[in-house]
PDB file of C-alpha atoms in Angstrom:
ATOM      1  CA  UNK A 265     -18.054 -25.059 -12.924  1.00 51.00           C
ATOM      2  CA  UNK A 266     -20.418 -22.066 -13.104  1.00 52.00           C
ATOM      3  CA  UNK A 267     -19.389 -18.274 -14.386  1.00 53.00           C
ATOM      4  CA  UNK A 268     -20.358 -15.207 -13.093  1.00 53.00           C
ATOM      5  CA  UNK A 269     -18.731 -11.436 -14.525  1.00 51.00           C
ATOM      6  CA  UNK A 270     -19.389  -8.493 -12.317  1.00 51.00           C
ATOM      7  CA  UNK A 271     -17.565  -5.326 -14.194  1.00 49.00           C
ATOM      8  CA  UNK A 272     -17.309  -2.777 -11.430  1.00 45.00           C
ATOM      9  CA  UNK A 273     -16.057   0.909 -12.731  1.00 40.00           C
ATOM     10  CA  UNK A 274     -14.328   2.716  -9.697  1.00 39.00           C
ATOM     11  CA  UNK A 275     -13.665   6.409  -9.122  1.00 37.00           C
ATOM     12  CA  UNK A 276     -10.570   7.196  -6.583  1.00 35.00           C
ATOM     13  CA  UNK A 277     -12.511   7.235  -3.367  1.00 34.00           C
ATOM     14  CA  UNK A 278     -14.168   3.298  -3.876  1.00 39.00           C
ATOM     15  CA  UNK A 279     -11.510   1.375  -5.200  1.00 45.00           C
ATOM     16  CA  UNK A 280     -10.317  -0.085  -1.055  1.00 42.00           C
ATOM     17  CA  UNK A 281     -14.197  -0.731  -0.594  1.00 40.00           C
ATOM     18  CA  UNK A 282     -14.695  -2.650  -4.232  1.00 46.00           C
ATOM     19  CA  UNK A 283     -11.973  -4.740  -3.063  1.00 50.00           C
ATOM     20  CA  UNK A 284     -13.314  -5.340   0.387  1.00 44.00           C
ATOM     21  CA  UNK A 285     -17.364  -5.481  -1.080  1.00 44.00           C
ATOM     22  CA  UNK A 286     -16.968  -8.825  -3.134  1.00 44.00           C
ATOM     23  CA  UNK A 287     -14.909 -10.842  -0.353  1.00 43.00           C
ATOM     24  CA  UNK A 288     -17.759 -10.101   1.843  1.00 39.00           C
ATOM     25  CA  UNK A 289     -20.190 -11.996  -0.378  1.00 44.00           C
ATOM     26  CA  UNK A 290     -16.969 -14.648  -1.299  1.00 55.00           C
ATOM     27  CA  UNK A 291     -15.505 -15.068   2.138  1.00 59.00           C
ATOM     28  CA  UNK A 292     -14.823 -18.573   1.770  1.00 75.00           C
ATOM     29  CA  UNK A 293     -13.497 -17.510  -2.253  1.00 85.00           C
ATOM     30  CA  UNK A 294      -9.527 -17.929  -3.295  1.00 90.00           C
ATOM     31  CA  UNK A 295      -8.804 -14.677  -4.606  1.00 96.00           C
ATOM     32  CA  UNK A 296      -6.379 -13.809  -8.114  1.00 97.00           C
ATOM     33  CA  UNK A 297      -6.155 -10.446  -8.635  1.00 98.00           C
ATOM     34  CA  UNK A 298      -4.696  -9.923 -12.262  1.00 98.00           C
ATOM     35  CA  UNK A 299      -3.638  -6.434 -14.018  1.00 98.00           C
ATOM     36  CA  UNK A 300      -1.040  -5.733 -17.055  1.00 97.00           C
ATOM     37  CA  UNK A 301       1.889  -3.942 -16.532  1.00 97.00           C
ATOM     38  CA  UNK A 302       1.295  -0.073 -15.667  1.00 97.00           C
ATOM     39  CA  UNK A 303       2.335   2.596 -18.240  1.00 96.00           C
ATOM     40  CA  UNK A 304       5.800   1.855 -19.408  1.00 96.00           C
ATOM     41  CA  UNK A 305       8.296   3.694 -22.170  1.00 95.00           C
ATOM     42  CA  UNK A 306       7.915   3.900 -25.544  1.00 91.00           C
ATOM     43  CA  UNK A 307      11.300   2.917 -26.433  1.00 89.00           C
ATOM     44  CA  UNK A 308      13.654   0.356 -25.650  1.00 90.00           C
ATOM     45  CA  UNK A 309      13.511  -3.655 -25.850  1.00 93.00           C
ATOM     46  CA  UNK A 310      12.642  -3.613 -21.845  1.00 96.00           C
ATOM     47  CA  UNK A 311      11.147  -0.220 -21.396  1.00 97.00           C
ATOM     48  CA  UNK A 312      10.535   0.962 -17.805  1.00 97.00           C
ATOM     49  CA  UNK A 313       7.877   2.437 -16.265  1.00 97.00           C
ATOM     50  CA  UNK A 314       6.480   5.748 -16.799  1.00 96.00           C
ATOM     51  CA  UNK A 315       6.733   8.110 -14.109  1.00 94.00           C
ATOM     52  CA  UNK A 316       2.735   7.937 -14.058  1.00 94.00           C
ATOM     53  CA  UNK A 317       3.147   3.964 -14.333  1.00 96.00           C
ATOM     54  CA  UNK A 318       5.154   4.586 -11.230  1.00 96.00           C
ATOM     55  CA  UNK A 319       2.069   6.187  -9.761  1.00 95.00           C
ATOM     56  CA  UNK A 320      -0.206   3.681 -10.853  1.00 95.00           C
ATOM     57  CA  UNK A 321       2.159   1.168  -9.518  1.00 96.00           C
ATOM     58  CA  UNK A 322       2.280   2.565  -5.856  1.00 95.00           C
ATOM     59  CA  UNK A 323      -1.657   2.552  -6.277  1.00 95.00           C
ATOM     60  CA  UNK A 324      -2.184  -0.769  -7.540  1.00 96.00           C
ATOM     61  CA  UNK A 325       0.206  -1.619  -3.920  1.00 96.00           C
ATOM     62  CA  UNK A 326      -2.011   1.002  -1.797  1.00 94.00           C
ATOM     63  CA  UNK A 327      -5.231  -0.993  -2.767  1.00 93.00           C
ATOM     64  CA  UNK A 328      -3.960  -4.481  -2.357  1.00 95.00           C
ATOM     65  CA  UNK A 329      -1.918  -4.122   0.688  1.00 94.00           C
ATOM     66  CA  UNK A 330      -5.115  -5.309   2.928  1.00 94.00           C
ATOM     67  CA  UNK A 331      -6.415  -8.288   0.213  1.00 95.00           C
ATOM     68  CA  UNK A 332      -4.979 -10.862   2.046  1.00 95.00           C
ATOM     69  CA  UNK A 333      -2.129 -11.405  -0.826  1.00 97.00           C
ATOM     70  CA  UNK A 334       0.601 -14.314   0.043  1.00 97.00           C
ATOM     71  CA  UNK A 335       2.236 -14.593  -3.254  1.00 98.00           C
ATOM     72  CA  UNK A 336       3.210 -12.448  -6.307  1.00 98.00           C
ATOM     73  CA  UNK A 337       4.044 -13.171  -9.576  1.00 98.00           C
ATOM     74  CA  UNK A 338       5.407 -11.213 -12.861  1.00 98.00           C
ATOM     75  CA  UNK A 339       7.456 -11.790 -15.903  1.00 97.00           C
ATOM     76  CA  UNK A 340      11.473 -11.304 -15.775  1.00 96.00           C
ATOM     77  CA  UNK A 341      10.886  -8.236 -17.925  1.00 97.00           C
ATOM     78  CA  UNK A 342      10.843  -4.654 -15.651  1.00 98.00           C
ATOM     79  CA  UNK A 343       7.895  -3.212 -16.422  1.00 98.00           C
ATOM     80  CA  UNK A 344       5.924  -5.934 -14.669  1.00 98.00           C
ATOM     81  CA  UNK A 345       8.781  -6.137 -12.129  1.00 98.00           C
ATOM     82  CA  UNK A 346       8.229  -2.754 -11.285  1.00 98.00           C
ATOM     83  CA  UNK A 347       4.555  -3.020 -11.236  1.00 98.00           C
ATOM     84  CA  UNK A 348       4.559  -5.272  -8.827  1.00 98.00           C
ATOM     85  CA  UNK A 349       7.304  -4.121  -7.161  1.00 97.00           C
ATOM     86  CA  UNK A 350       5.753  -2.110  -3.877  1.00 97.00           C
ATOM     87  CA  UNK A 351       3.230  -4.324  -3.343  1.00 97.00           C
ATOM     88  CA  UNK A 352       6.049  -6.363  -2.607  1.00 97.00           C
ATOM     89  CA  UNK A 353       7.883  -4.534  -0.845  1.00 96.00           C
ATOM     90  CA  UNK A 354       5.185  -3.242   1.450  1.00 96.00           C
ATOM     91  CA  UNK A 355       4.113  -6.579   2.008  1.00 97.00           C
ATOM     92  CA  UNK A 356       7.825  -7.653   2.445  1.00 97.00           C
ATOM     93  CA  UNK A 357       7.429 -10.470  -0.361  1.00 97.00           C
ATOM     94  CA  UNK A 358       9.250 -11.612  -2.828  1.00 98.00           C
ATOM     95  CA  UNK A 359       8.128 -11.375  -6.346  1.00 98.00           C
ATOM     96  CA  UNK A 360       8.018 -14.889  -8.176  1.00 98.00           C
ATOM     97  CA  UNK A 361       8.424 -15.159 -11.736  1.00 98.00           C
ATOM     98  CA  UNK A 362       5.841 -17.194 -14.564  1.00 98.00           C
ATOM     99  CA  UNK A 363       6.432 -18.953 -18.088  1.00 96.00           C
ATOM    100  CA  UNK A 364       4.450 -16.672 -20.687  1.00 94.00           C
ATOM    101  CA  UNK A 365       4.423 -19.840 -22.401  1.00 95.00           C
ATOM    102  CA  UNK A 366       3.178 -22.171 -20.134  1.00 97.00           C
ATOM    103  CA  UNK A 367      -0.436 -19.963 -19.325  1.00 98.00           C
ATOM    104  CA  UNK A 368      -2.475 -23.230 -18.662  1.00 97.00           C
ATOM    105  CA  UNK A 369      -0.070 -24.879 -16.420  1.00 98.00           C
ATOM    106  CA  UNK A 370       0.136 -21.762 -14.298  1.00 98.00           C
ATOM    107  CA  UNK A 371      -3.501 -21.529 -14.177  1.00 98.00           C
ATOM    108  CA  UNK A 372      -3.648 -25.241 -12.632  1.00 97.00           C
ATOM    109  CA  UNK A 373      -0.997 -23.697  -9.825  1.00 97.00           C
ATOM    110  CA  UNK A 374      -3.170 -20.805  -9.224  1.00 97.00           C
ATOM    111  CA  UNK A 375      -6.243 -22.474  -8.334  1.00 95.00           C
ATOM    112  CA  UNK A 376      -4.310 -25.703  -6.593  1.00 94.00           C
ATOM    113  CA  UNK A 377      -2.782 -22.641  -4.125  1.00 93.00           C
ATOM    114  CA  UNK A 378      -4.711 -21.814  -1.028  1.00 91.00           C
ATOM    115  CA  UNK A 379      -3.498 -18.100  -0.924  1.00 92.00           C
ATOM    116  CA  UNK A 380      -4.773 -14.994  -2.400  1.00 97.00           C
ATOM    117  CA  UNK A 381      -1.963 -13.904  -5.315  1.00 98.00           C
ATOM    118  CA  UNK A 382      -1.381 -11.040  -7.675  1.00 98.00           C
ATOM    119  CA  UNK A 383      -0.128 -11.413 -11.261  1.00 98.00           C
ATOM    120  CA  UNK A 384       0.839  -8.726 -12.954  1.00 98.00           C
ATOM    121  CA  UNK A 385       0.760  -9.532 -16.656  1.00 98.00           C
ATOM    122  CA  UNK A 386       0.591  -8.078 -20.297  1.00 97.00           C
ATOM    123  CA  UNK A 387      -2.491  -6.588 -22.508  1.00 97.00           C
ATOM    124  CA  UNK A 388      -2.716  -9.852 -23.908  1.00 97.00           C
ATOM    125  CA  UNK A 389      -1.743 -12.648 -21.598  1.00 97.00           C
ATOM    126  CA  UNK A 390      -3.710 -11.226 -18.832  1.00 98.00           C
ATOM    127  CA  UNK A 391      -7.297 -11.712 -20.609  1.00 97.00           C
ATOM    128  CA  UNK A 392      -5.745 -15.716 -21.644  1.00 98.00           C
ATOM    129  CA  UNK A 393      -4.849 -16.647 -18.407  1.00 98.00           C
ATOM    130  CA  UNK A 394      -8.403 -14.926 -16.780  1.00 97.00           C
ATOM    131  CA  UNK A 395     -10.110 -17.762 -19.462  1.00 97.00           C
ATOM    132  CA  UNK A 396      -7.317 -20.448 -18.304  1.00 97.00           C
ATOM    133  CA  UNK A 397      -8.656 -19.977 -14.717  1.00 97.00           C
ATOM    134  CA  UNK A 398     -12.382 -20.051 -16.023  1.00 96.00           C
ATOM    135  CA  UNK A 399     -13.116 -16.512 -15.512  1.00 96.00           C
ATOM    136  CA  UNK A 400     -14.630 -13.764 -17.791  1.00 96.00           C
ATOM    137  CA  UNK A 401     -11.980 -10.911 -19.059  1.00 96.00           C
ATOM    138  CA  UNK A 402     -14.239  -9.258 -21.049  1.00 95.00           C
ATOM    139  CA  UNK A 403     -13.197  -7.281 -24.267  1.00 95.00           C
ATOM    140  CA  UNK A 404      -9.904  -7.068 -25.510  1.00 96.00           C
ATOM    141  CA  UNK A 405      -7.385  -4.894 -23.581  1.00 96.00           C
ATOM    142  CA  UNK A 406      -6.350  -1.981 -25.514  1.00 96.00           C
ATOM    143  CA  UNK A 407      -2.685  -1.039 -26.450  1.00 94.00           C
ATOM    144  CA  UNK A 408      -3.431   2.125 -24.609  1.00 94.00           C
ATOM    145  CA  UNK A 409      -5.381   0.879 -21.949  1.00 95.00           C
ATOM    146  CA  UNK A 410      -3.680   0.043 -18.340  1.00 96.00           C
ATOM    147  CA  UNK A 411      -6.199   0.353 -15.524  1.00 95.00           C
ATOM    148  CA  UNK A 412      -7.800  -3.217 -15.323  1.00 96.00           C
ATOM    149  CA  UNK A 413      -7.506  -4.619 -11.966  1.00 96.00           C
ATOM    150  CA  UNK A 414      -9.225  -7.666 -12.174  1.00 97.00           C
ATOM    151  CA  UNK A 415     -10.818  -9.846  -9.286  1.00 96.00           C
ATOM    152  CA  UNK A 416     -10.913 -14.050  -9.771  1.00 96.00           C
ATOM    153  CA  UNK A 417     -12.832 -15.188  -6.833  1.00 95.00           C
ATOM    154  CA  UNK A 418     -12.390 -18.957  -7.244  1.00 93.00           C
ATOM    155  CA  UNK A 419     -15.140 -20.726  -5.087  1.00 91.00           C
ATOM    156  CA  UNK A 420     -14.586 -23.937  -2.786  1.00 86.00           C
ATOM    157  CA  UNK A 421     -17.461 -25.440  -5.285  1.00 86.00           C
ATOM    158  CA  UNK A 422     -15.443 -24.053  -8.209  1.00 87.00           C
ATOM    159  CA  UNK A 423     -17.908 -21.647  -9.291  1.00 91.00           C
ATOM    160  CA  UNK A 424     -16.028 -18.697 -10.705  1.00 93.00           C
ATOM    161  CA  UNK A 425     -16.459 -15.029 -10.034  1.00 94.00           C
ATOM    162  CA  UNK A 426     -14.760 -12.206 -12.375  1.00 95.00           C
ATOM    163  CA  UNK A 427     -14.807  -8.569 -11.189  1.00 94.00           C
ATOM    164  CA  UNK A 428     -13.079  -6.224 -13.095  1.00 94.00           C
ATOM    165  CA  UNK A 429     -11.921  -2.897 -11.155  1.00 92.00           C
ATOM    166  CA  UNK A 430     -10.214  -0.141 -11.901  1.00 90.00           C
ATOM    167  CA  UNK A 431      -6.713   1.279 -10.935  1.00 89.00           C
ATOM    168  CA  UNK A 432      -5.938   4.664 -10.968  1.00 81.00           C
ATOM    169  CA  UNK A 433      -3.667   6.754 -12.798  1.00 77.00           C
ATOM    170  CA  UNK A 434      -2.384   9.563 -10.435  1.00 68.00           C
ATOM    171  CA  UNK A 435      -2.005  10.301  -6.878  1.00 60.00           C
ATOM    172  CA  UNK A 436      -4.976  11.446  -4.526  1.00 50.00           C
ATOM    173  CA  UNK A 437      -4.402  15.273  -4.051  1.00 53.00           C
ATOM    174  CA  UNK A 438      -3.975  15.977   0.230  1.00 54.00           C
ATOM    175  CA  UNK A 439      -6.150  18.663   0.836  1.00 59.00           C
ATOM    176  CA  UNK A 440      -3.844  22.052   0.941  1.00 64.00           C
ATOM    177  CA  UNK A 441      -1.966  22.932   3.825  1.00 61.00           C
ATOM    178  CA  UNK A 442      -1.980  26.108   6.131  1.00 64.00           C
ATOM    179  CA  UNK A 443       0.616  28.496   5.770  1.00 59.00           C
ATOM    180  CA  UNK A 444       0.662  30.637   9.476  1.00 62.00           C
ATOM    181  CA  UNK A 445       3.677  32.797  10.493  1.00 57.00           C
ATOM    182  CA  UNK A 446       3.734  33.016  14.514  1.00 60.00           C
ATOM    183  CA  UNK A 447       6.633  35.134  15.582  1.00 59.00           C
ATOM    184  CA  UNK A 448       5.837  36.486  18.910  1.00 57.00           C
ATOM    185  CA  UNK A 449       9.446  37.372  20.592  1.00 57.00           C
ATOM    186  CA  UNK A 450      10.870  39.346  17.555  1.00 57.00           C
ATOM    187  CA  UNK A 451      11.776  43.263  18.091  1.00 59.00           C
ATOM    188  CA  UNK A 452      13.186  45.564  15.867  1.00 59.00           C
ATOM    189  CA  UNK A 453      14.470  49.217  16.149  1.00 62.00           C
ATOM    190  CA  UNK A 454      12.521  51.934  15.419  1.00 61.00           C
ATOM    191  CA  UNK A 455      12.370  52.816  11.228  1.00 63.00           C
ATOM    192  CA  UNK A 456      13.660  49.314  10.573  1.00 64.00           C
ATOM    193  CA  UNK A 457      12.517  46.755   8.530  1.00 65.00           C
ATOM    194  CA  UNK A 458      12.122  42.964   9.377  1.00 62.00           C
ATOM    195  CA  UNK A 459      11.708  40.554   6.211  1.00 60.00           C
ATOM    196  CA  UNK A 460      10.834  36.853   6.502  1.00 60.00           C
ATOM    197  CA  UNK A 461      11.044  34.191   3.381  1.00 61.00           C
ATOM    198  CA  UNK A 462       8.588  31.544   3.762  1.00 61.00           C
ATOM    199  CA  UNK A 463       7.815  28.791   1.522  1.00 63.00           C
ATOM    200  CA  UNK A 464       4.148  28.804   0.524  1.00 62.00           C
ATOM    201  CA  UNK A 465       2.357  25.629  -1.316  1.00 61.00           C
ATOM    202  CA  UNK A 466       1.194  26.363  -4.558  1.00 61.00           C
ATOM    203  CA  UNK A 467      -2.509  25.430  -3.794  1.00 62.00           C
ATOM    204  CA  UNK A 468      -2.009  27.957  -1.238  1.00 60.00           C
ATOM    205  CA  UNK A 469      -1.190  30.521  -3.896  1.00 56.00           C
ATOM    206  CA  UNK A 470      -4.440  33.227  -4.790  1.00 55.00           C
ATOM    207  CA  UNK A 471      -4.930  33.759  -8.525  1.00 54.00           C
ATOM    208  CA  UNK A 472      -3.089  36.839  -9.935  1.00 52.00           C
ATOM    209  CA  UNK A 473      -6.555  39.149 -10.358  1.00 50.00           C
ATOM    210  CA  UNK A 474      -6.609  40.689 -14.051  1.00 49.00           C
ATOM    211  CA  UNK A 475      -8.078  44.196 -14.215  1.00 45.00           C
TER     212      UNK A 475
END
């Protein structure tokens, strides 16, 4: 069974293409995508996610929702629940849990399944079960460190492919709306004033100039 590691490092705009680029060189490839859990609290025995590992969440959904994903698994605990959460919800699935304890095992029902799968995972189980499947994690995942999406392209020959992407941490910003007031029909009397409230975005807002 041959190895091959690709790290790919993705800015916002090229994650959908990174994720498209190696299944055109794999098309006949069985694709696990792994990733820990996004951000979560730093309190509590079964912290949630952070509002900005609810972000990364809905991103981690927005650039798998077109891999060709059949299955999804996480632990019972919520923040990988709610990691993988709208990915399965957008692809109306429903999420399937793992044994933590059993990494090897799973790994032999990963590659045995004929369906391209998600498993969302922890800082350190993620990296052992990328070696159980014969792939390449790389270096240790951080405590701090939440943005590897990872890529096992499983070959029909068994040769193994790692790519390690990126997820990101915060929305795309929409490009700032116009703010136009069109009131043609309104009349007022003479030496009267006519006052309108409208709500303006705050990237429409100018800078306050300083003199």
């Amino acid at each position: 069974m041959a190895q091959r590691h690709l790290p790919t490092r993705l800015g916002a705009l090229a994650v959908a293409f990174a994720l498209a680029a190696p299944g055109l060189a794999l098309a006949d490839a069985h694709m696990i995508y792994l990733t820990r859990h996004a951000e979560k609290a730093a309190t509590g025995t079964d912290p949630a996610l952070t509002p900005e590992g609810q972000v990364r969440a809905q991103n981690i959904a927005a650039a798998l929702k077109k891999a060709g994903i059949k299955k999804i698994y996480s632990t019972s605990y919520t923040r990988t629940q709610q990691t993988a959460q709208p990915l399965a919800s957008y692809l109306q699935l429903t999420t399937q849990t793992y044994d933590l304890t059993q990494l090897a095992a799973f790994a032999q029902q990963l590659r045995a399944l004929p369906d391209n799968v998600l498993v969302v995972g922890y800082s350190d189980t993620t990296p052992e079960l990328i070696r159980q499947l014969g792939g390449d994690p790389g270096a240790d995942i951080a405590e701090t460190e939440f943005d590897r999406l990872y890529q096992v392209a499983i070959g029909q020959d068994g040769d193994v492919t790692t790519i390690l992407l990126t997820s990101l941490p915060s929305p795309v910003t929409p490009p700032c709306a116009n703010v136009t007031l069109n009131q043609s029909n309104v009349t007022a009397a003479a030496g009267t004033w006519v006052y309108y409230t409208i709500d303006v975005p705050e990237c429409a807002k100018l800078p306050r100039r300083r003199n």
